[in-house]
Amino acid sequence: MTLSEIPGLDQVKHELLSAVKHNRLSHALLFYSKPGSSALLLARAFAQYISCTNQKENDSCGQCLSCKQFNNFNYPDLTWSFPMVQDKKAKQSVSDDLAKEWREFIQSRPYFTIHDWLEHLNAKTKKPIISVDESQSLIRKTNLKAFGKGYKIILLWLPEYLHPSAANKLLKLLEEPEGKTIFMLVSEQPERLLDTITSRCQKVFIPPHNETELCHILQKEGVDQALAEQSAHLADGNVIEAFRIAEDSERYHEYAEVFGQWMRACFKANVKKIFETVELLNGWGREKQKEALQFYLQTVQHAMHGNLLNSPIKHPLFQKVSFNLNNFSGYIHKQNAGKIYKLLDQAINDINRNGNAKLIFSDCSFKMSNYFYIKA
């Protein structure tokens, strides 16, 4: 994968390329981001660039032997390291034991989560870890002679799953790796890493994609334009979430319809309609309830921005349901928006703690009804 194949992220790409051109490339890089970013793809593309034997000005050539090996996932001086579940019966303790499964997995999808990986291994209920054995394996690999004349690259996905003992074993290696070795750590929760690890790395923040970039990514994978625009609009920069929305767009259409029903009932303080909606929401499973509430949080944000900027709201979903989001935004202002946002956010937290959903939604409804009548 070349750098140009990843939409956007121009500033990050420029900084990485500049580090190479000015001989300031660190031997340990920490790519960090929120879940659903292009961090892993960018690390892969950058690894290909520094290994390319015929580099262009701002990208790998895509045609040399090294680039072809990267595209086929068989570049000999690239070592993948990732969380896995320990299986003594199958004698699986290090990433090399699952190299075939890993190649099949990452070739089948460009974006994924740890849960997708565990599901691929049929190990959803087991706890993933990067073990001490893995650290010892990486130490041995850095002591081996490189196959080519370039860098030996160790690409470690989700280092936050390092066992504390495994993390400590890597400290010296990260500080003074053998030969021309570069570590690329790709993390979604850098706050879980030991300070002694992060202090040894050059930090590279990968921002979320904007809507245009997300839409491009979706269309590239075969999603039609209208659905891609809708999904990108709702996903808040999360590529994985955008794909999930595109695959189940009817669910979000339902969320929009119920939101309109709920807000009308609250605004009119119609107790009968409020309890009808509460019963409907209560019938959803907890994950669906949390997902819907998160969508409602975003909707309130859109409404407030529309009010503050005095601009029409173009929301793909609400253009298809009988609820005028522009009229609704007139009742979301500085005096009540924060209260409504906190109310919905608290509802998510309460649902997450297994609170009684019917009581949570009832309380939320009557407080919402009062907030609508706070003067701007």
Coordinates of C-alpha atoms in Angstrom, one line a residue:
M1 CA 0.0 0.0 0.0
T2 CA 1.3 3.4 -1.0
L3 CA 0.9 6.6 1.1
S4 CA -1.2 8.1 -1.7
E5 CA -3.8 5.3 -1.4
I6 CA -4.7 6.6 2.0
P7 CA -7.0 9.6 1.7
G8 CA -6.1 12.8 3.5
L9 CA -3.7 12.9 6.5
D10 CA -1.4 15.2 4.5
Q11 CA 0.2 16.9 7.4
V12 CA 1.1 13.6 9.1
K13 CA 2.5 12.2 5.8
H14 CA 4.5 15.4 5.3
E15 CA 6.1 15.1 8.8
L16 CA 7.0 11.5 8.3
L17 CA 8.5 12.1 4.9
S18 CA 10.4 15.1 6.2
A19 CA 11.9 13.0 9.0
V20 CA 13.3 10.5 6.4
K21 CA 14.6 13.2 4.1
H22 CA 16.4 15.1 6.9
N23 CA 17.7 11.9 8.5
R24 CA 15.6 12.5 11.7
L25 CA 13.7 9.2 11.6
S26 CA 13.4 7.7 15.1
H27 CA 14.1 4.0 15.6
A28 CA 10.8 3.8 17.6
L29 CA 7.6 5.4 16.3
L30 CA 4.3 5.4 18.2
F31 CA 1.3 5.9 15.8
Y32 CA -1.7 6.6 18.1
S33 CA -5.3 7.4 17.3
K34 CA -8.9 6.8 18.3
P35 CA -10.4 3.5 17.2
G36 CA -11.5 3.4 13.6
S37 CA -8.6 5.5 12.1
S38 CA -6.2 4.7 9.3
A39 CA -3.2 4.5 11.8
L40 CA -2.3 0.9 10.9
L41 CA -2.7 1.4 7.2
L42 CA -0.5 4.5 7.4
A43 CA 2.2 2.6 9.4
R44 CA 2.1 -0.1 6.8
A45 CA 2.4 2.4 3.9
F46 CA 5.2 4.2 5.7
A47 CA 7.1 0.9 6.3
Q48 CA 6.8 0.2 2.6
Y49 CA 8.1 3.7 1.7
I50 CA 11.3 3.4 3.8
S51 CA 11.9 0.0 2.4
C52 CA 11.3 1.0 -1.2
T53 CA 14.4 0.7 -3.4
N54 CA 13.1 3.3 -5.9
Q55 CA 11.4 5.9 -3.8
K56 CA 9.5 8.8 -5.4
E57 CA 9.6 12.3 -4.0
N58 CA 6.7 11.7 -1.7
D59 CA 5.8 8.0 -1.9
S60 CA 7.0 4.5 -2.6
C61 CA 7.2 3.4 -6.2
G62 CA 4.8 0.5 -5.8
Q63 CA 6.7 -1.5 -8.5
C64 CA 10.1 -2.5 -7.0
L65 CA 10.6 -6.0 -5.5
S66 CA 10.2 -4.6 -2.0
C67 CA 6.9 -2.9 -2.8
K68 CA 5.6 -6.0 -4.4
Q69 CA 6.6 -8.1 -1.4
F70 CA 4.8 -5.6 0.9
N71 CA 1.6 -5.8 -1.3
N72 CA 1.8 -9.6 -1.1
F73 CA 2.4 -9.5 2.7
N74 CA 5.7 -11.4 2.4
Y75 CA 8.4 -8.7 2.8
P76 CA 11.1 -10.7 4.7
D77 CA 12.3 -7.9 6.9
L78 CA 8.9 -6.9 8.2
T79 CA 7.8 -8.6 11.4
W80 CA 4.2 -8.4 12.6
S81 CA 3.4 -8.5 16.3
F82 CA -0.1 -8.5 17.6
P83 CA -2.4 -9.5 20.5
M84 CA -3.4 -13.2 20.6
V85 CA -4.9 -15.7 22.9
Q86 CA -2.7 -18.2 24.5
D87 CA -3.4 -21.8 23.4
K88 CA -1.0 -24.4 24.9
K89 CA -2.9 -27.2 23.2
A90 CA -2.3 -25.7 19.8
K91 CA 1.2 -24.6 20.8
Q92 CA 0.4 -21.0 20.0
S93 CA 2.4 -18.5 22.0
V94 CA 3.9 -15.9 19.6
S95 CA 2.7 -14.1 16.5
D96 CA 4.7 -16.2 14.2
D97 CA 2.5 -19.2 15.2
L98 CA -0.5 -17.3 13.6
A99 CA 1.3 -15.7 10.7
K100 CA -0.8 -17.5 8.1
E101 CA -4.1 -16.6 9.9
W102 CA -2.9 -13.0 10.3
R103 CA -2.1 -12.6 6.6
E104 CA -5.4 -14.0 5.6
F105 CA -7.2 -11.7 8.0
I106 CA -5.5 -8.4 7.1
Q107 CA -5.7 -9.2 3.4
S108 CA -9.5 -9.6 3.7
R109 CA -10.3 -6.2 5.2
P110 CA -8.5 -2.9 5.4
Y111 CA -10.0 -1.7 8.7
F112 CA -10.8 -3.9 11.7
T113 CA -10.9 -4.0 15.5
I114 CA -9.4 -6.3 18.1
H115 CA -12.9 -7.9 18.3
D116 CA -12.8 -8.7 14.6
W117 CA -9.4 -10.3 15.0
L118 CA -10.6 -12.5 17.9
E119 CA -13.7 -13.4 16.0
H120 CA -11.5 -14.5 13.1
L121 CA -9.7 -16.8 15.6
N122 CA -13.0 -18.1 17.1
A123 CA -11.8 -16.7 20.4
K124 CA -14.3 -13.8 21.2
T125 CA -14.7 -14.8 24.9
K126 CA -10.9 -15.0 25.6
K127 CA -8.6 -12.3 26.8
P128 CA -6.0 -11.2 24.2
I129 CA -2.4 -10.5 25.3
I130 CA 1.1 -9.9 24.0
S131 CA 3.2 -12.3 26.0
V132 CA 6.7 -12.4 27.4
D133 CA 7.4 -15.1 24.8
E134 CA 6.5 -12.6 22.1
S135 CA 9.0 -10.1 23.5
Q136 CA 11.7 -12.7 23.6
S137 CA 10.9 -13.6 20.0
L138 CA 11.2 -10.0 18.9
I139 CA 14.5 -9.7 20.7
R140 CA 15.8 -12.7 18.9
K141 CA 14.6 -11.3 15.5
T142 CA 16.4 -8.0 16.0
N143 CA 19.7 -9.9 16.5
L144 CA 19.3 -11.7 13.2
K145 CA 20.9 -10.3 10.0
A146 CA 18.5 -8.5 7.6
F147 CA 17.6 -10.3 4.4
G148 CA 18.1 -7.1 2.4
K149 CA 20.1 -3.9 2.7
G150 CA 17.3 -1.8 4.2
Y151 CA 15.7 -1.6 7.6
K152 CA 14.3 -4.4 9.7
I153 CA 10.9 -3.3 10.7
I154 CA 8.8 -4.5 13.6
L155 CA 5.2 -3.4 13.3
L156 CA 3.5 -4.0 16.7
W157 CA -0.3 -3.6 16.6
L158 CA -2.0 -2.6 19.9
P159 CA 1.0 -2.5 22.3
E160 CA -1.5 -1.7 25.1
Y161 CA -2.1 -5.5 25.3
L162 CA 1.5 -6.1 26.3
H163 CA 1.8 -8.0 29.5
P164 CA 3.7 -5.8 32.0
S165 CA 6.6 -8.3 32.0
A166 CA 6.6 -8.3 28.2
A167 CA 6.6 -4.5 28.1
N168 CA 9.6 -4.3 30.4
K169 CA 11.6 -6.8 28.3
L170 CA 11.2 -4.5 25.3
L171 CA 12.4 -1.3 27.0
K172 CA 16.1 -1.7 26.2
L173 CA 15.3 -2.9 22.7
L174 CA 13.2 0.2 22.1
E175 CA 16.0 2.4 23.4
E176 CA 18.9 0.8 21.6
P177 CA 17.7 -1.7 18.9
E178 CA 20.2 -3.9 17.1
G179 CA 21.3 -2.9 13.6
K180 CA 19.0 -0.9 11.3
T181 CA 15.8 -1.8 13.2
I182 CA 12.7 0.4 13.4
F183 CA 9.8 -0.3 15.7
M184 CA 6.4 1.0 14.7
L185 CA 3.8 0.7 17.5
V186 CA 0.2 1.3 16.5
S187 CA -2.0 2.1 19.5
E188 CA -5.6 3.0 20.2
Q189 CA -5.1 3.5 23.9
P190 CA -1.7 5.0 24.4
E191 CA -2.6 6.0 28.0
R192 CA -2.4 2.3 28.9
L193 CA 1.2 2.1 27.9
L194 CA 4.1 2.3 30.3
D195 CA 5.6 5.8 30.4
T196 CA 8.9 4.2 30.0
I197 CA 7.7 2.9 26.6
T198 CA 6.1 6.1 25.3
S199 CA 9.1 8.2 26.3
R200 CA 11.3 6.0 24.0
C201 CA 9.1 6.6 21.0
Q202 CA 8.6 9.5 18.5
K203 CA 4.8 10.1 18.8
V204 CA 2.7 10.4 15.6
F205 CA -0.9 11.3 16.2
I206 CA -3.3 10.1 13.5
P207 CA -6.4 12.3 13.3
P208 CA -9.8 11.0 12.3
H209 CA -10.9 11.3 8.7
N210 CA -13.2 14.1 7.7
E211 CA -16.5 13.4 6.0
T212 CA -15.1 13.8 2.5
E213 CA -12.3 11.4 3.1
L214 CA -14.6 8.9 4.8
C215 CA -17.0 9.1 1.9
H216 CA -14.1 8.4 -0.5
I217 CA -13.0 5.4 1.5
L218 CA -16.5 3.9 1.5
Q219 CA -17.0 4.4 -2.2
K220 CA -13.7 2.8 -2.9
E221 CA -15.0 -0.3 -1.2
G222 CA -18.2 -0.3 -3.3
V223 CA -20.6 1.7 -1.2
D224 CA -22.9 3.8 -3.4
Q225 CA -22.5 7.6 -3.1
A226 CA -25.7 8.5 -1.3
L227 CA -25.2 5.8 1.3
A228 CA -21.5 6.6 1.6
E229 CA -22.4 10.3 2.3
Q230 CA -25.0 9.4 4.9
S231 CA -22.7 6.9 6.7
A232 CA -19.7 9.3 6.6
H233 CA -21.9 12.0 8.1
L234 CA -22.9 9.8 11.0
A235 CA -19.7 8.1 11.8
D236 CA -17.8 11.0 13.4
G237 CA -14.6 10.2 11.7
N238 CA -14.6 6.5 12.6
V239 CA -14.0 4.4 9.4
I240 CA -15.1 1.1 11.0
E241 CA -18.3 2.7 12.3
A242 CA -18.9 4.2 8.8
F243 CA -18.8 0.7 7.3
R244 CA -21.0 -0.6 10.0
I245 CA -23.6 2.1 9.4
A246 CA -23.5 1.5 5.6
E247 CA -24.1 -2.2 6.2
D248 CA -27.1 -1.6 8.4
S249 CA -28.5 1.8 7.3
E250 CA -32.0 0.8 8.1
R251 CA -31.2 0.7 11.8
Y252 CA -30.2 4.3 11.8
H253 CA -33.3 5.3 9.8
E254 CA -35.2 3.7 12.7
Y255 CA -33.2 5.7 15.2
A256 CA -34.1 8.9 13.4
E257 CA -37.8 8.1 13.3
V258 CA -37.9 7.3 17.0
F259 CA -35.9 10.4 17.9
G260 CA -38.5 12.6 16.1
Q261 CA -41.3 10.7 18.0
W262 CA -39.5 11.1 21.3
M263 CA -38.7 14.8 20.9
R264 CA -42.2 15.7 19.9
A265 CA -43.6 13.9 22.9
C266 CA -41.2 15.6 25.2
F267 CA -41.7 19.1 23.7
K268 CA -45.5 18.8 24.1
A269 CA -45.1 17.1 27.5
N270 CA -47.5 14.4 26.2
V271 CA -47.3 11.8 29.0
K272 CA -49.0 9.1 27.0
K273 CA -46.7 9.5 24.0
I274 CA -43.7 9.8 26.3
F275 CA -44.5 6.4 27.9
E276 CA -45.2 4.8 24.5
T277 CA -41.7 5.9 23.3
V278 CA -40.1 4.8 26.6
E279 CA -41.7 1.3 26.1
L280 CA -40.3 1.2 22.6
L281 CA -36.8 2.2 23.7
N282 CA -37.0 -0.2 26.7
G283 CA -37.6 -3.1 24.2
W284 CA -34.3 -2.6 22.5
G285 CA -31.2 -4.4 23.8
R286 CA -28.6 -2.5 25.8
E287 CA -26.1 -2.2 22.9
K288 CA -28.8 -0.8 20.6
Q289 CA -29.9 1.6 23.3
K290 CA -26.4 2.9 23.7
E291 CA -25.9 3.2 20.0
A292 CA -29.2 5.1 19.6
L293 CA -28.4 7.5 22.4
Q294 CA -24.9 8.2 20.9
F295 CA -26.7 9.0 17.7
Y296 CA -29.1 11.3 19.6
L297 CA -26.1 13.1 21.1
Q298 CA -24.7 13.8 17.7
T299 CA -28.1 15.0 16.5
V300 CA -28.4 17.5 19.4
Q301 CA -24.9 18.7 18.5
H302 CA -25.9 19.2 14.9
A303 CA -29.1 21.1 16.0
M304 CA -27.1 23.4 18.3
H305 CA -24.5 24.2 15.6
G306 CA -27.4 24.9 13.2
N307 CA -28.9 27.3 15.7
L308 CA -25.7 29.1 16.6
L309 CA -24.5 29.5 13.0
N310 CA -28.0 30.3 11.8
S311 CA -27.5 27.8 8.9
P312 CA -29.7 25.0 7.5
I313 CA -28.9 21.5 8.7
K314 CA -28.4 19.0 5.9
H315 CA -28.8 15.7 7.7
P316 CA -29.3 12.8 5.2
L317 CA -31.4 10.7 7.6
F318 CA -33.7 13.4 8.8
Q319 CA -34.5 14.4 5.2
K320 CA -36.2 11.0 4.9
V321 CA -38.3 11.0 8.1
S322 CA -41.2 13.2 9.2
F323 CA -39.2 15.3 11.6
N324 CA -37.9 18.8 10.7
L325 CA -34.5 19.1 12.3
N326 CA -34.2 22.7 11.3
N327 CA -37.3 23.6 13.3
F328 CA -36.0 21.5 16.2
S329 CA -32.7 23.3 16.2
G330 CA -34.6 26.5 17.1
Y331 CA -35.2 25.1 20.6
I332 CA -31.6 24.0 21.2
H333 CA -29.5 27.0 22.3
K334 CA -26.7 27.9 24.7
Q335 CA -28.9 27.8 27.8
N336 CA -30.2 24.3 27.4
A337 CA -27.9 22.5 24.9
G338 CA -25.3 21.6 27.6
K339 CA -28.0 20.3 29.9
I340 CA -29.6 18.1 27.2
Y341 CA -26.1 16.8 26.1
K342 CA -25.2 15.8 29.7
L343 CA -28.7 14.2 30.2
L344 CA -28.2 11.9 27.2
D345 CA -24.6 11.2 28.1
Q346 CA -25.6 10.3 31.6
A347 CA -28.3 8.0 30.2
I348 CA -25.6 6.2 28.1
N349 CA -23.5 5.7 31.3
D350 CA -26.4 4.5 33.3
I351 CA -27.4 2.0 30.6
N352 CA -23.8 0.9 30.5
R353 CA -23.9 0.2 34.2
N354 CA -26.9 -2.0 33.7
G355 CA -29.4 0.5 35.1
N356 CA -33.1 0.0 34.7
A357 CA -33.7 1.2 31.1
K358 CA -37.4 2.1 31.6
L359 CA -36.6 4.3 34.6
I360 CA -33.6 5.9 32.8
F361 CA -35.6 6.8 29.7
S362 CA -38.5 8.0 31.7
D363 CA -36.4 10.3 33.9
C364 CA -34.6 11.5 30.7
S365 CA -37.9 12.3 29.0
F366 CA -39.4 14.4 31.7
K367 CA -36.2 16.4 32.3
M368 CA -35.9 16.9 28.6
S369 CA -39.4 18.2 28.5
N370 CA -38.5 20.9 31.1
Y371 CA -35.2 21.8 29.3
F372 CA -37.1 22.7 26.2
Y373 CA -38.8 25.5 28.0
I374 CA -35.7 27.2 29.3
K375 CA -35.5 30.6 27.6
A376 CA -32.6 31.2 25.2

